[in-house]
Short mmCIF file of N, CA and C in Angstrom, two decimals:
data_model
loop_
_atom_site.label_atom_id
_atom_site.label_comp_id
_atom_site.label_asym_id
_atom_site.label_seq_id
_atom_site.Cartn_x
_atom_site.Cartn_y
_atom_site.Cartn_z
N MET A 1 0.84 -1.17 0.00
CA MET A 1 0.00 0.00 0.00
C MET A 1 0.89 1.24 0.00
N ILE A 2 0.56 2.20 -0.83
CA ILE A 2 1.26 3.47 -0.89
C ILE A 2 0.65 4.43 0.14
N LEU A 3 1.50 5.09 0.91
CA LEU A 3 1.07 6.08 1.89
C LEU A 3 1.58 7.44 1.43
N LYS A 4 0.76 8.46 1.59
CA LYS A 4 1.16 9.81 1.19
C LYS A 4 1.03 10.75 2.38
N THR A 5 2.00 11.65 2.48
CA THR A 5 1.98 12.70 3.49
C THR A 5 2.08 14.03 2.75
N GLU A 6 2.20 15.10 3.49
CA GLU A 6 2.30 16.42 2.88
C GLU A 6 3.47 16.52 1.90
N ARG A 7 4.63 15.95 2.28
CA ARG A 7 5.83 16.08 1.45
C ARG A 7 6.38 14.77 0.91
N LEU A 8 5.85 13.65 1.35
CA LEU A 8 6.44 12.35 1.04
C LEU A 8 5.45 11.40 0.39
N VAL A 9 6.01 10.47 -0.34
CA VAL A 9 5.28 9.28 -0.77
C VAL A 9 6.05 8.11 -0.17
N LEU A 10 5.34 7.25 0.54
CA LEU A 10 5.94 6.03 1.08
C LEU A 10 5.40 4.89 0.23
N ARG A 11 6.26 4.31 -0.58
CA ARG A 11 5.81 3.20 -1.41
C ARG A 11 6.50 1.93 -0.98
N PRO A 12 5.84 0.80 -1.19
CA PRO A 12 6.45 -0.45 -0.76
C PRO A 12 7.87 -0.62 -1.32
N LEU A 13 8.73 -1.14 -0.50
CA LEU A 13 10.10 -1.41 -0.86
C LEU A 13 10.16 -2.23 -2.14
N ALA A 14 11.15 -1.95 -2.97
CA ALA A 14 11.39 -2.70 -4.21
C ALA A 14 12.89 -2.92 -4.37
N MET A 15 13.25 -3.97 -5.06
CA MET A 15 14.67 -4.26 -5.28
C MET A 15 15.35 -3.10 -6.02
N ALA A 16 14.61 -2.38 -6.83
CA ALA A 16 15.17 -1.24 -7.55
C ALA A 16 15.64 -0.13 -6.62
N ASP A 17 15.25 -0.19 -5.34
CA ASP A 17 15.66 0.82 -4.35
C ASP A 17 17.08 0.60 -3.84
N ALA A 18 17.70 -0.50 -4.21
CA ALA A 18 19.01 -0.85 -3.67
C ALA A 18 20.05 0.26 -3.83
N PRO A 19 20.22 0.87 -5.01
CA PRO A 19 21.25 1.91 -5.12
C PRO A 19 21.00 3.10 -4.19
N ALA A 20 19.76 3.57 -4.12
CA ALA A 20 19.46 4.71 -3.25
C ALA A 20 19.64 4.35 -1.79
N LEU A 21 19.22 3.16 -1.39
CA LEU A 21 19.35 2.75 0.00
C LEU A 21 20.81 2.44 0.36
N PHE A 22 21.60 2.01 -0.63
CA PHE A 22 23.02 1.78 -0.39
C PHE A 22 23.71 3.08 0.05
N ALA A 23 23.26 4.21 -0.49
CA ALA A 23 23.84 5.50 -0.10
C ALA A 23 23.63 5.78 1.38
N ILE A 24 22.57 5.22 1.95
CA ILE A 24 22.31 5.39 3.39
C ILE A 24 22.95 4.25 4.19
N LEU A 25 22.70 3.02 3.77
CA LEU A 25 23.18 1.86 4.50
C LEU A 25 24.71 1.72 4.46
N GLY A 26 25.35 2.41 3.54
CA GLY A 26 26.80 2.41 3.47
C GLY A 26 27.45 3.60 4.16
N ASP A 27 26.63 4.50 4.69
CA ASP A 27 27.11 5.73 5.32
C ASP A 27 27.38 5.50 6.81
N PRO A 28 28.65 5.59 7.23
CA PRO A 28 28.96 5.33 8.64
C PRO A 28 28.17 6.21 9.62
N ALA A 29 27.94 7.47 9.30
CA ALA A 29 27.19 8.35 10.21
C ALA A 29 25.74 7.91 10.31
N ALA A 30 25.13 7.56 9.19
CA ALA A 30 23.73 7.12 9.21
C ALA A 30 23.58 5.79 9.94
N MET A 31 24.61 4.97 9.92
CA MET A 31 24.54 3.64 10.53
C MET A 31 25.11 3.59 11.95
N GLU A 32 25.48 4.73 12.49
CA GLU A 32 26.14 4.77 13.81
C GLU A 32 25.37 4.01 14.87
N PHE A 33 24.06 4.12 14.90
CA PHE A 33 23.25 3.49 15.95
C PHE A 33 22.47 2.28 15.45
N TRP A 34 22.91 1.68 14.37
CA TRP A 34 22.25 0.47 13.88
C TRP A 34 22.95 -0.75 14.43
N ASP A 35 22.31 -1.89 14.30
CA ASP A 35 22.83 -3.14 14.85
C ASP A 35 23.92 -3.75 13.97
N ARG A 36 24.17 -3.15 12.84
CA ARG A 36 25.17 -3.67 11.93
C ARG A 36 26.04 -2.51 11.46
N PRO A 37 27.25 -2.83 11.02
CA PRO A 37 28.11 -1.76 10.49
C PRO A 37 27.59 -1.30 9.13
N PRO A 38 28.15 -0.22 8.60
CA PRO A 38 27.76 0.20 7.25
C PRO A 38 27.97 -0.95 6.27
N LEU A 39 27.06 -1.08 5.34
CA LEU A 39 27.16 -2.17 4.36
C LEU A 39 28.16 -1.78 3.28
N PRO A 40 29.14 -2.64 3.03
CA PRO A 40 30.26 -2.26 2.17
C PRO A 40 30.00 -2.32 0.67
N ARG A 41 29.01 -3.12 0.26
CA ARG A 41 28.79 -3.33 -1.17
C ARG A 41 27.30 -3.32 -1.48
N ILE A 42 26.97 -2.92 -2.68
CA ILE A 42 25.57 -2.91 -3.09
C ILE A 42 25.00 -4.32 -3.09
N ALA A 43 25.83 -5.33 -3.35
CA ALA A 43 25.36 -6.72 -3.32
C ALA A 43 24.86 -7.09 -1.92
N THR A 44 25.48 -6.54 -0.90
CA THR A 44 25.05 -6.79 0.48
C THR A 44 23.68 -6.14 0.73
N VAL A 45 23.48 -4.95 0.19
CA VAL A 45 22.19 -4.28 0.30
C VAL A 45 21.12 -5.08 -0.45
N GLU A 46 21.46 -5.57 -1.62
CA GLU A 46 20.50 -6.37 -2.40
C GLU A 46 20.09 -7.63 -1.65
N ALA A 47 21.04 -8.28 -0.97
CA ALA A 47 20.71 -9.47 -0.17
C ALA A 47 19.79 -9.09 0.99
N LEU A 48 20.05 -7.97 1.65
CA LEU A 48 19.20 -7.50 2.73
C LEU A 48 17.79 -7.22 2.20
N LEU A 49 17.69 -6.53 1.07
CA LEU A 49 16.38 -6.22 0.51
C LEU A 49 15.64 -7.49 0.12
N ALA A 50 16.34 -8.49 -0.40
CA ALA A 50 15.69 -9.76 -0.74
C ALA A 50 15.06 -10.39 0.50
N ASP A 51 15.77 -10.34 1.63
CA ASP A 51 15.22 -10.86 2.89
C ASP A 51 14.00 -10.05 3.32
N GLU A 52 14.09 -8.73 3.21
CA GLU A 52 12.97 -7.87 3.61
C GLU A 52 11.76 -8.07 2.70
N LEU A 53 11.99 -8.24 1.41
CA LEU A 53 10.87 -8.49 0.49
C LEU A 53 10.20 -9.83 0.78
N ALA A 54 10.98 -10.83 1.15
CA ALA A 54 10.42 -12.13 1.52
C ALA A 54 9.59 -12.02 2.79
N ALA A 55 10.07 -11.24 3.76
CA ALA A 55 9.31 -11.03 5.00
C ALA A 55 8.01 -10.29 4.71
N MET A 56 8.05 -9.34 3.78
CA MET A 56 6.82 -8.64 3.39
C MET A 56 5.83 -9.61 2.76
N ALA A 57 6.31 -10.44 1.86
CA ALA A 57 5.43 -11.40 1.17
C ALA A 57 4.79 -12.37 2.16
N ALA A 58 5.50 -12.69 3.23
CA ALA A 58 4.97 -13.60 4.26
C ALA A 58 4.05 -12.89 5.24
N GLY A 59 3.94 -11.55 5.15
CA GLY A 59 3.06 -10.80 6.03
C GLY A 59 3.64 -10.47 7.38
N HIS A 60 4.95 -10.67 7.55
CA HIS A 60 5.59 -10.40 8.84
C HIS A 60 6.01 -8.95 9.01
N CYS A 61 6.13 -8.22 7.90
CA CYS A 61 6.67 -6.87 7.93
C CYS A 61 6.03 -6.03 6.83
N ARG A 62 6.12 -4.72 7.01
CA ARG A 62 5.79 -3.75 5.96
C ARG A 62 6.98 -2.81 5.86
N TYR A 63 7.58 -2.76 4.69
CA TYR A 63 8.72 -1.88 4.44
C TYR A 63 8.33 -0.89 3.36
N TRP A 64 8.64 0.38 3.63
CA TRP A 64 8.39 1.42 2.63
C TRP A 64 9.69 2.16 2.35
N THR A 65 9.80 2.64 1.12
CA THR A 65 10.86 3.57 0.75
C THR A 65 10.27 4.96 0.80
N MET A 66 10.96 5.90 1.47
CA MET A 66 10.50 7.29 1.57
C MET A 66 10.97 8.04 0.33
N LEU A 67 10.02 8.61 -0.38
CA LEU A 67 10.33 9.41 -1.56
C LEU A 67 9.95 10.86 -1.31
N CYS A 68 10.88 11.74 -1.59
CA CYS A 68 10.62 13.18 -1.55
C CYS A 68 10.84 13.64 -2.99
N GLY A 69 9.74 13.86 -3.72
CA GLY A 69 9.85 14.05 -5.15
C GLY A 69 10.35 12.74 -5.74
N PRO A 70 11.31 12.79 -6.65
CA PRO A 70 11.81 11.54 -7.23
C PRO A 70 12.89 10.86 -6.39
N ASP A 71 13.37 11.55 -5.34
CA ASP A 71 14.51 11.04 -4.57
C ASP A 71 14.09 10.12 -3.43
N ALA A 72 14.74 8.96 -3.36
CA ALA A 72 14.57 8.07 -2.20
C ALA A 72 15.46 8.61 -1.10
N ILE A 73 14.84 9.00 0.02
CA ILE A 73 15.60 9.64 1.11
C ILE A 73 15.68 8.78 2.37
N GLY A 74 15.04 7.61 2.35
CA GLY A 74 15.09 6.77 3.54
C GLY A 74 14.14 5.61 3.45
N GLY A 75 14.03 4.92 4.56
CA GLY A 75 13.13 3.79 4.67
C GLY A 75 12.46 3.79 6.03
N ILE A 76 11.29 3.20 6.05
CA ILE A 76 10.55 3.07 7.31
C ILE A 76 9.88 1.71 7.29
N ASP A 77 9.75 1.10 8.45
CA ASP A 77 9.13 -0.22 8.49
C ASP A 77 8.33 -0.45 9.75
N VAL A 78 7.39 -1.35 9.62
CA VAL A 78 6.65 -1.93 10.73
C VAL A 78 6.95 -3.42 10.62
N SER A 79 7.68 -3.96 11.58
CA SER A 79 8.15 -5.34 11.48
C SER A 79 7.77 -6.15 12.70
N HIS A 80 8.06 -7.43 12.64
CA HIS A 80 7.75 -8.36 13.72
C HIS A 80 6.25 -8.28 14.06
N ILE A 81 5.42 -8.26 13.03
CA ILE A 81 3.98 -8.13 13.22
C ILE A 81 3.41 -9.43 13.78
N GLY A 82 2.64 -9.32 14.86
CA GLY A 82 1.98 -10.49 15.45
C GLY A 82 1.29 -10.13 16.74
N ASP A 83 0.17 -10.78 17.01
CA ASP A 83 -0.58 -10.59 18.25
C ASP A 83 -0.94 -9.13 18.50
N GLY A 84 -1.28 -8.38 17.44
CA GLY A 84 -1.68 -6.99 17.60
C GLY A 84 -0.55 -6.04 17.92
N LYS A 85 0.70 -6.50 17.74
CA LYS A 85 1.87 -5.70 18.07
C LYS A 85 2.86 -5.73 16.90
N ALA A 86 3.74 -4.74 16.88
CA ALA A 86 4.80 -4.70 15.87
C ALA A 86 5.87 -3.73 16.35
N GLU A 87 6.96 -3.67 15.59
CA GLU A 87 8.07 -2.79 15.92
C GLU A 87 8.28 -1.79 14.79
N LEU A 88 8.49 -0.54 15.13
CA LEU A 88 8.72 0.53 14.16
C LEU A 88 10.22 0.73 13.99
N GLY A 89 10.64 0.91 12.73
CA GLY A 89 12.04 1.21 12.43
C GLY A 89 12.11 2.28 11.35
N PHE A 90 13.19 3.03 11.34
CA PHE A 90 13.33 4.09 10.34
C PHE A 90 14.80 4.41 10.13
N LEU A 91 15.10 4.89 8.92
CA LEU A 91 16.45 5.29 8.56
C LEU A 91 16.32 6.38 7.51
N LEU A 92 17.10 7.43 7.66
CA LEU A 92 16.98 8.59 6.79
C LEU A 92 18.35 9.02 6.29
N ARG A 93 18.39 9.44 5.04
CA ARG A 93 19.61 9.96 4.45
C ARG A 93 20.09 11.16 5.27
N ARG A 94 21.38 11.23 5.50
CA ARG A 94 21.93 12.24 6.42
C ARG A 94 21.63 13.67 6.00
N ASP A 95 21.60 13.96 4.72
CA ASP A 95 21.34 15.34 4.30
C ASP A 95 19.88 15.75 4.50
N ARG A 96 19.04 14.83 4.96
CA ARG A 96 17.63 15.13 5.25
C ARG A 96 17.32 15.13 6.74
N TRP A 97 18.33 14.91 7.58
CA TRP A 97 18.12 14.93 9.02
C TRP A 97 17.66 16.32 9.47
N GLY A 98 16.85 16.36 10.50
CA GLY A 98 16.45 17.61 11.13
C GLY A 98 15.42 18.42 10.36
N GLN A 99 14.79 17.83 9.37
CA GLN A 99 13.81 18.54 8.55
C GLN A 99 12.38 18.02 8.72
N GLY A 100 12.19 17.08 9.66
CA GLY A 100 10.86 16.57 9.95
C GLY A 100 10.38 15.43 9.07
N TYR A 101 11.23 14.94 8.17
CA TYR A 101 10.80 13.86 7.27
C TYR A 101 10.56 12.55 8.01
N ALA A 102 11.42 12.21 8.94
CA ALA A 102 11.26 10.96 9.68
C ALA A 102 9.96 10.99 10.49
N ARG A 103 9.68 12.13 11.11
CA ARG A 103 8.44 12.25 11.89
C ARG A 103 7.22 12.11 10.98
N GLU A 104 7.25 12.76 9.84
CA GLU A 104 6.14 12.71 8.89
C GLU A 104 5.91 11.27 8.40
N ALA A 105 6.99 10.59 8.04
CA ALA A 105 6.87 9.21 7.56
C ALA A 105 6.40 8.27 8.67
N ALA A 106 6.98 8.44 9.87
CA ALA A 106 6.62 7.57 10.99
C ALA A 106 5.16 7.74 11.37
N ALA A 107 4.67 8.98 11.35
CA ALA A 107 3.25 9.20 11.68
C ALA A 107 2.35 8.47 10.69
N ALA A 108 2.71 8.48 9.43
CA ALA A 108 1.91 7.77 8.42
C ALA A 108 1.96 6.25 8.63
N ALA A 109 3.15 5.74 8.92
CA ALA A 109 3.29 4.30 9.15
C ALA A 109 2.54 3.86 10.41
N ILE A 110 2.58 4.68 11.45
CA ILE A 110 1.85 4.38 12.69
C ILE A 110 0.35 4.33 12.43
N ALA A 111 -0.15 5.32 11.71
CA ALA A 111 -1.59 5.36 11.40
C ALA A 111 -2.00 4.15 10.57
N ASP A 112 -1.16 3.76 9.63
CA ASP A 112 -1.47 2.60 8.79
C ASP A 112 -1.42 1.30 9.57
N ALA A 113 -0.49 1.21 10.51
CA ALA A 113 -0.28 -0.05 11.24
C ALA A 113 -1.50 -0.44 12.06
N GLY A 114 -2.07 0.51 12.80
CA GLY A 114 -3.20 0.19 13.66
C GLY A 114 -2.87 -0.85 14.71
N LEU A 115 -1.65 -0.86 15.17
CA LEU A 115 -1.17 -1.85 16.14
C LEU A 115 -0.50 -1.15 17.31
N ASP A 116 -0.35 -1.86 18.43
CA ASP A 116 0.52 -1.39 19.49
C ASP A 116 1.94 -1.52 18.96
N LEU A 117 2.74 -0.48 19.12
CA LEU A 117 4.07 -0.48 18.54
C LEU A 117 5.15 -0.32 19.60
N SER A 118 6.30 -0.87 19.30
CA SER A 118 7.49 -0.62 20.09
C SER A 118 8.59 -0.19 19.12
N ALA A 119 9.63 0.35 19.66
CA ALA A 119 10.82 0.69 18.89
C ALA A 119 12.00 0.47 19.82
N ARG A 120 13.06 -0.07 19.28
CA ARG A 120 14.27 -0.31 20.07
C ARG A 120 15.38 0.54 19.48
N ILE A 121 15.98 1.35 20.33
CA ILE A 121 17.09 2.19 19.88
C ILE A 121 18.28 1.97 20.80
N GLN A 122 19.45 2.26 20.27
CA GLN A 122 20.64 2.17 21.10
C GLN A 122 20.73 3.40 22.00
N THR A 123 21.20 3.17 23.21
CA THR A 123 21.41 4.26 24.15
C THR A 123 22.34 5.29 23.50
N GLY A 124 21.99 6.53 23.66
CA GLY A 124 22.79 7.59 23.07
C GLY A 124 22.23 8.11 21.75
N ASN A 125 21.25 7.44 21.20
CA ASN A 125 20.64 7.90 19.95
C ASN A 125 19.58 8.94 20.30
N ILE A 126 20.05 10.13 20.59
CA ILE A 126 19.18 11.20 21.08
C ILE A 126 18.15 11.62 20.04
N ARG A 127 18.54 11.68 18.77
CA ARG A 127 17.59 12.07 17.72
C ARG A 127 16.41 11.11 17.68
N ALA A 128 16.68 9.81 17.69
CA ALA A 128 15.61 8.82 17.64
C ALA A 128 14.75 8.88 18.90
N ALA A 129 15.38 9.08 20.05
CA ALA A 129 14.61 9.18 21.31
C ALA A 129 13.65 10.37 21.25
N ARG A 130 14.13 11.51 20.75
CA ARG A 130 13.27 12.70 20.63
C ARG A 130 12.11 12.43 19.67
N LEU A 131 12.41 11.81 18.55
CA LEU A 131 11.38 11.51 17.56
C LEU A 131 10.32 10.60 18.15
N LEU A 132 10.73 9.52 18.80
CA LEU A 132 9.77 8.58 19.37
C LEU A 132 8.90 9.25 20.43
N THR A 133 9.49 10.07 21.27
CA THR A 133 8.73 10.79 22.28
C THR A 133 7.71 11.72 21.63
N ALA A 134 8.12 12.43 20.59
CA ALA A 134 7.21 13.33 19.88
C ALA A 134 6.05 12.57 19.23
N LEU A 135 6.28 11.30 18.89
CA LEU A 135 5.25 10.47 18.26
C LEU A 135 4.36 9.76 19.27
N GLY A 136 4.55 10.02 20.55
CA GLY A 136 3.70 9.43 21.58
C GLY A 136 4.22 8.14 22.17
N PHE A 137 5.47 7.79 21.91
CA PHE A 137 6.07 6.61 22.53
C PHE A 137 6.55 6.99 23.92
N CYS A 138 6.52 6.03 24.82
CA CYS A 138 7.04 6.20 26.18
C CYS A 138 8.26 5.32 26.35
N ARG A 139 9.24 5.86 27.04
CA ARG A 139 10.44 5.07 27.31
C ARG A 139 10.06 3.87 28.15
N GLY A 140 10.54 2.73 27.74
CA GLY A 140 10.24 1.49 28.45
C GLY A 140 11.50 0.89 29.04
N LYS A 141 11.64 -0.38 28.84
CA LYS A 141 12.68 -1.19 29.47
C LYS A 141 14.07 -0.91 28.89
N ASN A 142 15.06 -0.83 29.79
CA ASN A 142 16.47 -0.79 29.38
C ASN A 142 16.90 -2.20 29.02
N LEU A 143 17.71 -2.32 27.99
CA LEU A 143 18.18 -3.61 27.51
C LEU A 143 19.71 -3.60 27.50
N PRO A 144 20.34 -3.85 28.66
CA PRO A 144 21.80 -3.79 28.75
C PRO A 144 22.47 -4.81 27.84
N GLY A 145 23.47 -4.37 27.10
CA GLY A 145 24.26 -5.26 26.25
C GLY A 145 23.47 -5.97 25.17
N TYR A 146 22.37 -5.40 24.73
CA TYR A 146 21.44 -6.08 23.83
C TYR A 146 22.02 -6.33 22.44
N VAL A 147 22.88 -5.44 21.97
CA VAL A 147 23.40 -5.54 20.61
C VAL A 147 24.91 -5.72 20.65
N LEU A 148 25.40 -6.60 19.81
CA LEU A 148 26.84 -6.73 19.60
C LEU A 148 27.16 -6.02 18.29
N ALA A 149 27.83 -4.89 18.36
CA ALA A 149 28.18 -4.10 17.18
C ALA A 149 29.62 -3.65 17.29
N ASP A 150 30.34 -3.77 16.20
CA ASP A 150 31.75 -3.37 16.18
C ASP A 150 32.56 -4.07 17.28
N GLY A 151 32.20 -5.30 17.57
CA GLY A 151 32.94 -6.08 18.55
C GLY A 151 32.66 -5.74 20.00
N ARG A 152 31.68 -4.88 20.24
CA ARG A 152 31.36 -4.56 21.64
C ARG A 152 29.85 -4.58 21.86
N ARG A 153 29.48 -4.83 23.09
CA ARG A 153 28.07 -4.85 23.46
C ARG A 153 27.57 -3.43 23.66
N ARG A 154 26.40 -3.17 23.13
CA ARG A 154 25.79 -1.84 23.28
C ARG A 154 24.45 -1.98 23.97
N ASP A 155 24.17 -1.02 24.83
CA ASP A 155 22.88 -1.00 25.53
C ASP A 155 21.81 -0.41 24.62
N CYS A 156 20.59 -0.88 24.80
CA CYS A 156 19.45 -0.37 24.05
C CYS A 156 18.33 0.01 25.02
N VAL A 157 17.36 0.71 24.49
CA VAL A 157 16.17 1.10 25.23
C VAL A 157 14.97 0.77 24.35
N ARG A 158 13.94 0.20 24.95
CA ARG A 158 12.70 -0.08 24.24
C ARG A 158 11.73 1.06 24.52
N TYR A 159 11.08 1.55 23.48
CA TYR A 159 10.02 2.56 23.59
C TYR A 159 8.71 1.90 23.20
N LEU A 160 7.61 2.30 23.83
CA LEU A 160 6.31 1.68 23.62
C LEU A 160 5.26 2.73 23.28
N ARG A 161 4.33 2.32 22.40
CA ARG A 161 3.21 3.19 22.02
C ARG A 161 1.97 2.33 21.83
N SER A 162 0.94 2.63 22.60
CA SER A 162 -0.32 1.90 22.47
C SER A 162 -1.16 2.55 21.38
N ARG A 163 -1.92 1.72 20.64
CA ARG A 163 -2.78 2.28 19.59
C ARG A 163 -3.96 3.04 20.18
N SER A 164 -4.28 2.77 21.45
CA SER A 164 -5.36 3.52 22.09
C SER A 164 -4.78 4.26 23.29
N PRO A 165 -5.29 5.46 23.55
CA PRO A 165 -4.74 6.22 24.68
C PRO A 165 -4.94 5.48 26.00
N ILE A 166 -3.96 5.60 26.87
CA ILE A 166 -4.07 4.99 28.20
C ILE A 166 -5.03 5.83 29.02
N GLN A 167 -5.97 5.19 29.63
CA GLN A 167 -6.95 5.87 30.45
C GLN A 167 -6.40 6.05 31.85
N LYS A 168 -6.39 7.28 32.32
CA LYS A 168 -5.94 7.54 33.69
C LYS A 168 -6.92 6.92 34.67
N GLY A 169 -6.36 6.26 35.64
CA GLY A 169 -7.18 5.65 36.67
C GLY A 169 -7.74 4.30 36.26
N ALA A 170 -7.41 3.84 35.07
CA ALA A 170 -7.94 2.54 34.62
C ALA A 170 -7.06 1.41 35.07
#
């Protein structure tokens, strides 16, 4: 399903997105807080996209490519779908940081999902923490040593967002 916002079109991921996404997935700054190092070759990105497309076909995930005009500027996903819950993920090209694109795309993906959502970020990812808070996520459980990246364990934090507002006193 294609999602549209004021400035973006979010269209389902396609293998043809590999070159544009390689520009992000191969960027050390963009990948600083990801669970994997920057991807060194476009073939590695193509293999990743093949796995993501298979997960989409099986109904486990929804992956979109963020388009601003003709340019692919990032990706957003709702993954690990099951039991009325899923996980939100996002990645944006560095030259588009701080312009509200991730928030705009995430709001559209959240509305489309209609599920209780979580997001896991590495400790220290202040931009992502601010974005999740602005989108109505609450900081949840600390996950010490959750990710092994660059040969060292990194702590993560889980953020949670219910599809329905929490009733005070309930």
